[in-house]
Amino acid sequence: MALILYDLAGAEADRRFSPYCWRIRLALAHKELAVETMPWRFTDKEAIAFSGQGRVPVLVDAEKTLSGSWTIANYLEQKHPDRPSLFDGRPRTALTRFIESWTDKVLLPGLMPLILVDVFAHLHEKDRAYFRSSREQRLGITLEAACANRDEKVMGFQQTLEPLRATLEIQSFLAGEEPNYADYIVFGGFMWARSTSPFKLLEKDDPVALWRVRLLDRFEVARLAPGYDT
Ligand SMILES: N[C@@H](CCC(=O)N[C@@H](CS)C(=O)NCC(=O)O)C(=O)O
């Protein structure tokens, strides 16, 4: 039986934009596992109620239901040790936690004021009121105010990428010569932006932009996904 992944979609069912779901789509591609993806919208809470929580990604593997990208990635790693590894061993799994924390605490919050209005523009009609009120409550300001002065904010964002840039100046991927889950965690953030926003985040010759192209070239699932190549 094929794996089933509940994956956040926009107005168009094939516009998948969750940074966390992208981690798993790339992990599945890395392990060469076939998956059927189910387009899910923020307000489709009932559709994933069986998972005991209200967020995606949710992965169904026959009798088993998993949620949370980290849990799912580790499950795939343990279930399919014969397939290419996502972590290259336990010490690296632990190190990858740092990459996840940096992405969740620095990269994604840094992207938010640059792309949130564009994310909103791509939402399914039924998600709009929920998204606006939940995010505005969290931010304490409107989506539009959060995204004001993007042209200035982007410079600060680019500076926060310096550790990533310095690493990618000396190696092709975060994991070394070949990418692994560490790369997919960070790249998931850029797929969130690519899927929703025409706003230019990086100069074309930025080592981070070149790494982004290398990953797009490697994964058709990402390259062919609806999005903006800025
Ligand atoms: N820590 C979770 C985060 C998952 C998450 O926040 N997913 C978002 C989509 S990007 C979601 O489902 N949000 C539902 C909501 O905001 O109601 C993971 O790593 O999977």
Tab-separated table of C-alpha atoms and ligand atoms in Angstrom:
chain	number	residue	atom	x	y	z
A	1	MET	CA	0.000	0.000	0.000
A	2	ALA	CA	1.356	3.434	-0.945
A	3	LEU	CA	2.288	5.949	1.699
A	4	ILE	CA	-0.158	8.832	2.051
A	5	LEU	CA	0.987	12.339	2.947
A	6	TYR	CA	-1.407	15.122	3.927
A	7	ASP	CA	0.232	18.169	2.404
A	8	LEU	CA	-0.744	21.841	2.717
A	9	ALA	CA	-2.173	23.270	-0.537
A	10	GLY	CA	-3.182	26.700	-1.739
A	11	ALA	CA	-6.123	27.738	-3.915
A	12	GLU	CA	-4.757	25.445	-6.604
A	13	ALA	CA	-4.501	21.874	-5.326
A	14	ASP	CA	-1.005	21.429	-6.758
A	15	ARG	CA	0.475	24.514	-5.060
A	16	ARG	CA	2.066	22.907	-1.998
A	17	PHE	CA	3.773	25.376	0.239
A	18	SER	CA	4.336	24.128	3.782
A	19	PRO	CA	8.032	24.286	4.725
A	20	TYR	CA	7.490	21.277	7.026
A	21	CYS	CA	5.715	19.211	4.366
A	22	TRP	CA	8.517	20.009	1.914
A	23	ARG	CA	11.004	18.450	4.337
A	24	ILE	CA	9.057	15.209	4.098
A	25	ARG	CA	8.434	15.311	0.365
A	26	LEU	CA	12.177	15.654	-0.146
A	27	ALA	CA	12.944	12.972	2.451
A	28	LEU	CA	10.621	10.597	0.586
A	29	ALA	CA	12.259	11.470	-2.737
A	30	HIS	CA	15.702	10.949	-1.165
A	31	LYS	CA	14.630	7.482	-0.022
A	32	GLU	CA	12.962	6.867	-3.382
A	33	LEU	CA	9.670	6.008	-1.722
A	34	ALA	CA	6.422	6.405	-3.643
A	35	VAL	CA	3.812	8.572	-1.974
A	36	GLU	CA	0.305	9.722	-2.669
A	37	THR	CA	-0.153	13.290	-1.475
A	38	MET	CA	-3.519	14.584	-0.295
A	39	PRO	CA	-4.042	18.334	-0.698
A	40	TRP	CA	-5.020	19.726	2.703
A	41	ARG	CA	-6.101	23.232	3.702
A	42	PHE	CA	-5.694	24.914	7.101
A	43	THR	CA	-9.408	24.634	7.837
A	44	ASP	CA	-9.661	20.926	6.935
A	45	LYS	CA	-9.019	20.029	10.577
A	46	GLU	CA	-11.491	17.138	10.478
A	47	ALA	CA	-9.654	15.437	7.633
A	48	ILE	CA	-6.609	14.873	9.884
A	49	ALA	CA	-8.437	14.520	13.210
A	50	PHE	CA	-7.528	10.802	13.113
A	51	SER	CA	-3.882	11.870	13.680
A	52	GLY	CA	-4.827	13.361	17.071
A	53	GLN	CA	-3.645	16.886	16.203
A	54	GLY	CA	-4.321	19.652	13.677
A	55	ARG	CA	-1.125	20.214	11.696
A	56	VAL	CA	0.525	18.813	8.597
A	57	PRO	CA	2.588	16.916	7.584
A	58	VAL	CA	0.669	13.771	8.489
A	59	LEU	CA	1.942	10.504	7.058
A	60	VAL	CA	-0.129	7.341	6.856
A	61	ASP	CA	1.765	4.098	6.358
A	62	ALA	CA	-0.802	1.270	6.293
A	63	GLU	CA	-1.961	0.997	9.938
A	64	LYS	CA	0.419	3.653	11.226
A	65	THR	CA	-0.248	7.397	11.422
A	66	LEU	CA	2.540	9.869	12.136
A	67	SER	CA	2.646	13.629	12.510
A	68	GLY	CA	5.431	16.174	12.938
A	69	SER	CA	8.170	16.384	10.340
A	70	TRP	CA	10.977	15.307	12.700
A	71	THR	CA	9.034	12.235	13.866
A	72	ILE	CA	8.164	11.315	10.285
A	73	ALA	CA	11.744	11.702	9.010
A	74	ASN	CA	13.061	9.493	11.826
A	75	TYR	CA	10.346	6.928	11.194
A	76	LEU	CA	11.286	6.744	7.501
A	77	GLU	CA	14.944	6.402	8.423
A	78	GLN	CA	14.280	3.518	10.814
A	79	LYS	CA	11.745	1.778	8.598
A	80	HIS	CA	13.950	1.900	5.497
A	81	PRO	CA	17.581	1.456	6.572
A	82	ASP	CA	18.306	-0.163	3.190
A	83	ARG	CA	17.470	3.094	1.360
A	84	PRO	CA	19.806	6.141	1.172
A	85	SER	CA	20.209	7.520	4.679
A	86	LEU	CA	18.633	10.832	5.680
A	87	PHE	CA	21.091	11.435	8.521
A	88	ASP	CA	24.168	9.239	8.036
A	89	GLY	CA	24.152	7.851	11.527
A	90	ARG	CA	23.032	8.732	15.045
A	91	PRO	CA	25.566	11.458	15.927
A	92	ARG	CA	24.536	13.312	12.792
A	93	THR	CA	20.859	12.868	13.617
A	94	ALA	CA	21.552	14.734	16.851
A	95	LEU	CA	23.474	17.467	14.985
A	96	THR	CA	20.621	17.832	12.515
A	97	ARG	CA	18.484	18.979	15.453
A	98	PHE	CA	20.536	22.172	15.463
A	99	ILE	CA	19.761	22.737	11.793
A	100	GLU	CA	16.089	22.243	12.559
A	101	SER	CA	16.178	24.701	15.454
A	102	TRP	CA	18.040	27.310	13.407
A	103	THR	CA	15.540	26.924	10.594
A	104	ASP	CA	12.497	27.120	12.868
A	105	LYS	CA	13.810	29.978	15.024
A	106	VAL	CA	15.786	32.094	12.542
A	107	LEU	CA	15.130	31.211	8.905
A	108	LEU	CA	11.341	30.804	8.912
A	109	PRO	CA	10.666	33.853	11.125
A	110	GLY	CA	13.053	35.816	8.870
A	111	LEU	CA	11.150	34.765	5.766
A	112	MET	CA	7.761	35.557	7.265
A	113	PRO	CA	7.813	39.387	6.917
A	114	LEU	CA	9.095	38.975	3.357
A	115	ILE	CA	6.480	36.553	2.025
A	116	LEU	CA	3.421	36.442	4.279
A	117	VAL	CA	1.242	38.695	2.090
A	118	ASP	CA	2.073	36.502	-0.902
A	119	VAL	CA	1.264	33.329	1.052
A	120	PHE	CA	-2.101	34.916	1.882
A	121	ALA	CA	-2.734	35.724	-1.790
A	122	HIS	CA	-2.275	32.056	-2.716
A	123	LEU	CA	-4.560	30.611	-0.050
A	124	HIS	CA	-7.787	28.810	-0.786
A	125	GLU	CA	-10.761	31.113	-0.193
A	126	LYS	CA	-11.952	29.008	2.741
A	127	ASP	CA	-8.615	29.439	4.581
A	128	ARG	CA	-8.267	33.197	4.293
A	129	ALA	CA	-10.155	34.426	7.355
A	130	TYR	CA	-8.572	31.742	9.575
A	131	PHE	CA	-5.060	32.436	8.309
A	132	ARG	CA	-5.381	36.195	8.674
A	133	SER	CA	-6.795	36.107	12.195
A	134	SER	CA	-4.472	33.379	13.527
A	135	ARG	CA	-1.324	34.948	12.083
A	136	GLU	CA	-2.264	38.520	12.964
A	137	GLN	CA	-2.997	37.436	16.521
A	138	ARG	CA	0.400	35.745	16.700
A	139	LEU	CA	2.249	38.710	15.176
A	140	GLY	CA	0.275	41.448	16.911
A	141	ILE	CA	0.029	43.389	13.606
A	142	THR	CA	-1.685	42.982	10.212
A	143	LEU	CA	-0.105	40.835	7.508
A	144	GLU	CA	0.387	43.965	5.421
A	145	ALA	CA	2.126	45.815	8.264
A	146	ALA	CA	4.334	42.777	8.911
A	147	CYS	CA	5.449	42.841	5.268
A	148	ALA	CA	6.008	46.611	5.006
A	149	ASN	CA	9.423	47.795	3.741
A	150	ARG	CA	10.411	44.425	2.350
A	151	ASP	CA	13.173	45.930	0.244
A	152	GLU	CA	14.915	47.092	3.399
A	153	LYS	CA	14.142	44.016	5.483
A	154	VAL	CA	15.599	41.661	2.907
A	155	MET	CA	19.104	42.954	3.603
A	156	GLY	CA	18.856	41.983	7.278
A	157	PHE	CA	17.464	38.608	6.220
A	158	GLN	CA	20.403	38.021	3.897
A	159	GLN	CA	22.783	38.773	6.754
A	160	THR	CA	21.204	36.100	8.931
A	161	LEU	CA	22.104	33.602	6.196
A	162	GLU	CA	25.829	34.205	6.697
A	163	PRO	CA	26.526	30.888	8.522
A	164	LEU	CA	24.674	29.051	5.754
A	165	ARG	CA	26.498	31.012	3.057
A	166	ALA	CA	29.930	30.460	4.618
A	167	THR	CA	29.266	26.707	4.722
A	168	LEU	CA	27.992	26.539	1.157
A	169	GLU	CA	30.993	28.476	-0.085
A	170	ILE	CA	33.202	25.532	0.836
A	171	GLN	CA	30.934	22.545	0.217
A	172	SER	CA	28.124	21.722	-2.188
A	173	PHE	CA	25.541	20.803	0.439
A	174	LEU	CA	25.098	21.187	4.200
A	175	ALA	CA	25.676	17.449	4.514
A	176	GLY	CA	28.838	17.601	2.354
A	177	GLU	CA	29.168	16.358	-1.205
A	178	GLU	CA	25.647	14.963	-1.209
A	179	PRO	CA	22.506	16.431	0.371
A	180	ASN	CA	20.615	14.864	3.246
A	181	TYR	CA	17.814	15.777	5.628
A	182	ALA	CA	19.777	18.759	6.985
A	183	ASP	CA	19.626	20.289	3.511
A	184	TYR	CA	15.932	19.478	3.121
A	185	ILE	CA	15.027	21.174	6.403
A	186	VAL	CA	16.582	24.455	5.267
A	187	PHE	CA	15.540	24.088	1.636
A	188	GLY	CA	11.933	23.502	2.789
A	189	GLY	CA	11.940	27.129	3.935
A	190	PHE	CA	13.023	28.277	0.499
A	191	MET	CA	10.359	26.060	-1.099
A	192	TRP	CA	7.758	27.793	1.084
A	193	ALA	CA	8.926	31.089	-0.447
A	194	ARG	CA	9.305	29.718	-3.981
A	195	SER	CA	5.775	28.260	-3.957
A	196	THR	CA	4.103	31.481	-2.933
A	197	SER	CA	6.190	34.588	-3.471
A	198	PRO	CA	7.641	36.481	-6.438
A	199	PHE	CA	9.701	38.590	-4.008
A	200	LYS	CA	13.439	38.281	-4.705
A	201	LEU	CA	15.242	36.961	-1.634
A	202	LEU	CA	18.745	36.337	-2.950
A	203	GLU	CA	21.170	37.616	-5.557
A	204	LYS	CA	21.686	35.075	-8.343
A	205	ASP	CA	25.365	34.540	-7.480
A	206	ASP	CA	24.788	34.140	-3.736
A	207	PRO	CA	26.186	30.712	-2.684
A	208	VAL	CA	22.817	30.092	-1.012
A	209	ALA	CA	21.020	30.735	-4.317
A	210	LEU	CA	23.430	28.407	-6.137
A	211	TRP	CA	22.788	25.665	-3.542
A	212	ARG	CA	19.032	26.225	-4.026
A	213	VAL	CA	19.482	25.656	-7.778
A	214	ARG	CA	21.524	22.495	-7.127
A	215	LEU	CA	18.676	21.074	-5.055
A	216	LEU	CA	16.041	22.093	-7.608
A	217	ASP	CA	18.122	20.382	-10.306
A	218	ARG	CA	18.321	17.244	-8.221
A	219	PHE	CA	14.657	16.952	-7.228
A	220	GLU	CA	12.061	17.043	-9.953
A	221	VAL	CA	9.334	17.100	-7.311
A	222	ALA	CA	10.637	20.521	-6.271
A	223	ARG	CA	11.636	21.840	-9.703
A	224	LEU	CA	8.264	21.020	-11.280
A	225	ALA	CA	6.211	22.329	-8.366
A	226	PRO	CA	4.276	25.525	-9.127
A	227	GLY	CA	6.338	28.462	-7.922
A	228	TYR	CA	8.431	31.505	-8.714
A	229	ASP	CA	12.047	31.243	-9.801
A	230	THR	CA	13.319	34.568	-8.543
B	1	LIG	N1	6.641	21.224	14.178
B	1	LIG	C1	5.704	20.796	13.164
B	1	LIG	C2	5.066	22.026	12.547
B	1	LIG	C3	3.964	21.709	11.548
B	1	LIG	C4	3.159	22.945	11.175
B	1	LIG	O1	3.153	23.968	11.889
B	1	LIG	N2	2.464	22.862	10.046
B	1	LIG	C5	1.612	23.962	9.603
B	1	LIG	C6	1.661	24.089	8.074
B	1	LIG	S1	3.168	24.844	7.571
B	1	LIG	C7	0.170	23.670	9.960
B	1	LIG	O2	-0.310	22.566	9.708
B	1	LIG	N3	-0.540	24.634	10.547
B	1	LIG	C8	-1.909	24.461	10.892
B	1	LIG	C9	-2.503	25.719	11.435
B	1	LIG	O3	-1.828	26.744	11.484
B	1	LIG	O4	-3.680	25.654	11.792
B	1	LIG	C10	6.469	19.941	12.127
B	1	LIG	O5	7.712	19.980	12.144
B	1	LIG	O6	5.837	19.203	11.363
